[in-house]
Amino acid sequence: MIIMDISEFHKFREVILTSPPVIGQDLSLLFLYWVIASLPWILGFHFIPFDSVDAFYPQSRFVVNSFRQGDWPWWNPYQFSGVPVFGDPQGMIFSLHTIAGVFLGPYYTLYAFDLVTLLYPLMGGIAIYGLGCTRGVPRAWLLAAALVFMLGGVATSR
């Protein structure tokens, strides 16, 4: 059994809480955790359910198809008896999904949609890490905040 003196514990705690970030290692670690957490979707074993499949993917697909055909997607007549696209924040017109769909063309499937959706928590976690680095936040807190955001990505499905 290892017994640590209280002064040694405080020294260890200070090293953990005040160590400067090692950006390359930390980003690699965040990416590894993201891959592990997203693995069932990356491998195609699962799809993001509910609103993603029922509402957001069809809307995104309509916007992508409109752009690829040279049309402006102002109004989607195929969903819910018609919905506005341009003025609706959930219209998917100004999202990473639209850019990916335009580039992928006919290969823009529900699987590709899910992969792009899973990139959002990764990008948010990296952004939180970067913002914390510029503010001098200790390394342990940076990693914890980024991981909480990334692994709490269930909230992005709503």
mmCIF file of C-alpha atoms in Angstrom:
data_model
loop_
_atom_site.group_PDB
_atom_site.id
_atom_site.type_symbol
_atom_site.label_atom_id
_atom_site.label_comp_id
_atom_site.label_asym_id
_atom_site.label_seq_id
_atom_site.Cartn_x
_atom_site.Cartn_y
_atom_site.Cartn_z
ATOM 1 C CA MET A 1 0.000 0.000 0.000
ATOM 2 C CA ILE A 2 1.322 3.406 -0.954
ATOM 3 C CA ILE A 3 0.857 6.138 1.578
ATOM 4 C CA MET A 4 1.472 9.657 0.365
ATOM 5 C CA ASP A 5 2.365 12.426 2.743
ATOM 6 C CA ILE A 6 -0.028 15.371 2.561
ATOM 7 C CA SER A 7 2.763 17.702 1.434
ATOM 8 C CA GLU A 8 3.608 15.310 -1.420
ATOM 9 C CA PHE A 9 -0.066 15.265 -2.408
ATOM 10 C CA HIS A 10 -0.141 19.070 -2.559
ATOM 11 C CA LYS A 11 3.020 19.117 -4.707
ATOM 12 C CA PHE A 12 1.488 16.518 -7.042
ATOM 13 C CA ARG A 13 -1.748 18.495 -7.187
ATOM 14 C CA GLU A 14 0.115 21.713 -8.015
ATOM 15 C CA VAL A 15 2.014 20.013 -10.844
ATOM 16 C CA ILE A 16 -1.220 18.635 -12.324
ATOM 17 C CA LEU A 17 -3.188 21.854 -12.015
ATOM 18 C CA THR A 18 -0.516 24.303 -13.115
ATOM 19 C CA SER A 19 1.390 22.397 -15.794
ATOM 20 C CA PRO A 20 1.425 24.181 -19.139
ATOM 21 C CA PRO A 21 -0.478 22.612 -22.026
ATOM 22 C CA VAL A 22 1.358 20.329 -24.424
ATOM 23 C CA ILE A 23 -0.807 21.107 -27.431
ATOM 24 C CA GLY A 24 0.260 18.269 -29.736
ATOM 25 C CA GLN A 25 -0.188 15.604 -27.075
ATOM 26 C CA ASP A 26 -3.429 17.066 -25.796
ATOM 27 C CA LEU A 27 -5.042 17.353 -29.235
ATOM 28 C CA SER A 28 -3.988 13.798 -30.046
ATOM 29 C CA LEU A 29 -5.542 12.651 -26.788
ATOM 30 C CA LEU A 30 -8.783 14.533 -27.508
ATOM 31 C CA PHE A 31 -8.920 13.053 -31.004
ATOM 32 C CA LEU A 32 -8.350 9.546 -29.607
ATOM 33 C CA TYR A 33 -11.175 9.971 -27.086
ATOM 34 C CA TRP A 34 -13.450 11.304 -29.836
ATOM 35 C CA VAL A 35 -12.698 8.291 -32.038
ATOM 36 C CA ILE A 36 -13.349 5.876 -29.178
ATOM 37 C CA ALA A 37 -16.617 7.595 -28.239
ATOM 38 C CA SER A 38 -17.774 7.799 -31.892
ATOM 39 C CA LEU A 39 -16.560 4.374 -33.006
ATOM 40 C CA PRO A 40 -19.980 2.689 -33.461
ATOM 41 C CA TRP A 41 -21.047 5.516 -35.793
ATOM 42 C CA ILE A 42 -17.698 5.789 -37.579
ATOM 43 C CA LEU A 43 -17.797 2.060 -38.353
ATOM 44 C CA GLY A 44 -21.394 2.363 -39.541
ATOM 45 C CA PHE A 45 -22.933 0.084 -36.907
ATOM 46 C CA HIS A 46 -25.363 2.798 -35.789
ATOM 47 C CA PHE A 47 -26.990 5.950 -37.091
ATOM 48 C CA ILE A 48 -27.806 8.989 -34.996
ATOM 49 C CA PRO A 49 -31.527 8.436 -34.317
ATOM 50 C CA PHE A 50 -34.702 10.483 -34.008
ATOM 51 C CA ASP A 51 -34.573 14.108 -35.229
ATOM 52 C CA SER A 52 -31.358 13.557 -37.131
ATOM 53 C CA VAL A 53 -32.948 10.943 -39.392
ATOM 54 C CA ASP A 54 -36.508 12.276 -39.384
ATOM 55 C CA ALA A 55 -35.964 15.996 -39.864
ATOM 56 C CA PHE A 56 -32.385 17.168 -40.285
ATOM 57 C CA TYR A 57 -31.045 14.748 -42.873
ATOM 58 C CA PRO A 58 -34.013 15.181 -45.268
ATOM 59 C CA GLN A 59 -33.755 18.957 -44.909
ATOM 60 C CA SER A 60 -30.005 18.857 -45.511
ATOM 61 C CA ARG A 61 -30.462 16.550 -48.488
ATOM 62 C CA PHE A 62 -33.014 18.934 -50.009
ATOM 63 C CA VAL A 63 -30.661 21.914 -49.588
ATOM 64 C CA VAL A 64 -27.717 19.998 -51.076
ATOM 65 C CA ASN A 65 -29.763 18.752 -54.033
ATOM 66 C CA SER A 66 -31.071 22.262 -54.687
ATOM 67 C CA PHE A 67 -27.588 23.739 -54.749
ATOM 68 C CA ARG A 68 -26.249 20.955 -56.939
ATOM 69 C CA GLN A 69 -29.086 21.545 -59.428
ATOM 70 C CA GLY A 70 -28.447 25.286 -59.470
ATOM 71 C CA ASP A 71 -31.577 26.253 -57.512
ATOM 72 C CA TRP A 72 -31.923 28.411 -54.422
ATOM 73 C CA PRO A 73 -33.529 26.467 -51.548
ATOM 74 C CA TRP A 74 -35.874 29.175 -50.235
ATOM 75 C CA TRP A 75 -38.779 26.820 -49.454
ATOM 76 C CA ASN A 76 -38.864 23.054 -48.936
ATOM 77 C CA PRO A 77 -42.244 21.773 -50.142
ATOM 78 C CA TYR A 78 -41.442 18.151 -49.255
ATOM 79 C CA GLN A 79 -41.192 18.398 -45.484
ATOM 80 C CA PHE A 80 -44.106 19.052 -43.117
ATOM 81 C CA SER A 81 -46.275 20.339 -46.006
ATOM 82 C CA GLY A 82 -43.660 23.012 -46.664
ATOM 83 C CA VAL A 83 -41.132 24.818 -44.487
ATOM 84 C CA PRO A 84 -38.974 27.899 -45.053
ATOM 85 C CA VAL A 85 -35.309 27.136 -45.454
ATOM 86 C CA PHE A 86 -33.424 30.402 -45.732
ATOM 87 C CA GLY A 87 -34.835 32.113 -42.645
ATOM 88 C CA ASP A 88 -34.904 29.006 -40.470
ATOM 89 C CA PRO A 89 -31.808 28.282 -38.356
ATOM 90 C CA GLN A 90 -32.611 24.574 -38.652
ATOM 91 C CA GLY A 91 -32.830 24.872 -42.437
ATOM 92 C CA MET A 92 -29.301 23.458 -42.713
ATOM 93 C CA ILE A 93 -28.362 26.026 -45.343
ATOM 94 C CA PHE A 94 -25.452 27.524 -43.393
ATOM 95 C CA SER A 95 -23.983 24.343 -41.936
ATOM 96 C CA LEU A 96 -20.965 22.171 -42.509
ATOM 97 C CA HIS A 97 -23.381 19.494 -43.724
ATOM 98 C CA THR A 98 -24.260 21.580 -46.771
ATOM 99 C CA ILE A 99 -20.627 22.119 -47.731
ATOM 100 C CA ALA A 100 -19.835 18.417 -47.298
ATOM 101 C CA GLY A 101 -22.948 17.418 -49.244
ATOM 102 C CA VAL A 102 -22.151 19.707 -52.170
ATOM 103 C CA PHE A 103 -18.632 18.283 -52.398
ATOM 104 C CA LEU A 104 -19.698 14.651 -51.956
ATOM 105 C CA GLY A 105 -22.577 14.849 -54.419
ATOM 106 C CA PRO A 106 -24.261 11.460 -54.846
ATOM 107 C CA TYR A 107 -22.091 10.021 -52.053
ATOM 108 C CA TYR A 108 -23.776 12.273 -49.494
ATOM 109 C CA THR A 109 -25.635 9.628 -47.519
ATOM 110 C CA LEU A 110 -26.976 9.347 -44.003
ATOM 111 C CA TYR A 111 -23.610 7.865 -43.027
ATOM 112 C CA ALA A 112 -21.756 10.953 -44.314
ATOM 113 C CA PHE A 113 -24.323 13.173 -42.591
ATOM 114 C CA ASP A 114 -23.650 11.408 -39.284
ATOM 115 C CA LEU A 115 -19.884 11.720 -39.669
ATOM 116 C CA VAL A 116 -20.194 15.461 -40.236
ATOM 117 C CA THR A 117 -22.542 15.698 -37.248
ATOM 118 C CA LEU A 118 -19.981 13.887 -35.096
ATOM 119 C CA LEU A 119 -17.309 16.381 -36.142
ATOM 120 C CA TYR A 120 -19.163 19.186 -34.366
ATOM 121 C CA PRO A 121 -18.404 17.983 -30.798
ATOM 122 C CA LEU A 122 -14.768 17.409 -31.806
ATOM 123 C CA MET A 123 -14.474 20.924 -33.215
ATOM 124 C CA GLY A 124 -16.212 22.350 -30.135
ATOM 125 C CA GLY A 125 -13.880 20.500 -27.779
ATOM 126 C CA ILE A 126 -10.842 21.761 -29.671
ATOM 127 C CA ALA A 127 -12.276 25.297 -29.607
ATOM 128 C CA ILE A 128 -12.797 25.120 -25.840
ATOM 129 C CA TYR A 129 -9.245 23.839 -25.442
ATOM 130 C CA GLY A 130 -7.876 26.644 -27.628
ATOM 131 C CA LEU A 131 -9.840 29.347 -25.831
ATOM 132 C CA GLY A 132 -8.657 28.040 -22.484
ATOM 133 C CA CYS A 133 -5.032 28.006 -23.697
ATOM 134 C CA THR A 134 -5.226 31.692 -24.580
ATOM 135 C CA ARG A 135 -6.616 32.461 -21.121
ATOM 136 C CA GLY A 136 -3.936 30.524 -19.202
ATOM 137 C CA VAL A 137 -6.233 27.803 -17.907
ATOM 138 C CA PRO A 138 -4.335 24.843 -16.412
ATOM 139 C CA ARG A 139 -3.887 21.779 -18.587
ATOM 140 C CA ALA A 140 -6.030 19.432 -16.506
ATOM 141 C CA TRP A 141 -8.959 21.838 -16.661
ATOM 142 C CA LEU A 142 -8.543 22.325 -20.412
ATOM 143 C CA LEU A 143 -8.691 18.602 -21.060
ATOM 144 C CA ALA A 144 -11.592 18.091 -18.669
ATOM 145 C CA ALA A 145 -13.642 20.901 -20.232
ATOM 146 C CA ALA A 146 -12.981 19.680 -23.770
ATOM 147 C CA LEU A 147 -13.837 16.078 -22.867
ATOM 148 C CA VAL A 148 -17.036 17.063 -21.072
ATOM 149 C CA PHE A 149 -18.127 19.027 -24.123
ATOM 150 C CA MET A 150 -17.202 16.267 -26.564
ATOM 151 C CA LEU A 151 -18.687 13.394 -24.594
ATOM 152 C CA GLY A 152 -21.773 15.453 -23.809
ATOM 153 C CA GLY A 153 -22.404 15.621 -27.545
ATOM 154 C CA VAL A 154 -25.774 13.964 -27.078
ATOM 155 C CA ALA A 155 -27.041 17.494 -26.625
ATOM 156 C CA THR A 156 -26.075 18.284 -30.220
ATOM 157 C CA SER A 157 -28.623 15.791 -31.468
ATOM 158 C CA ARG A 158 -31.412 18.107 -30.363
#
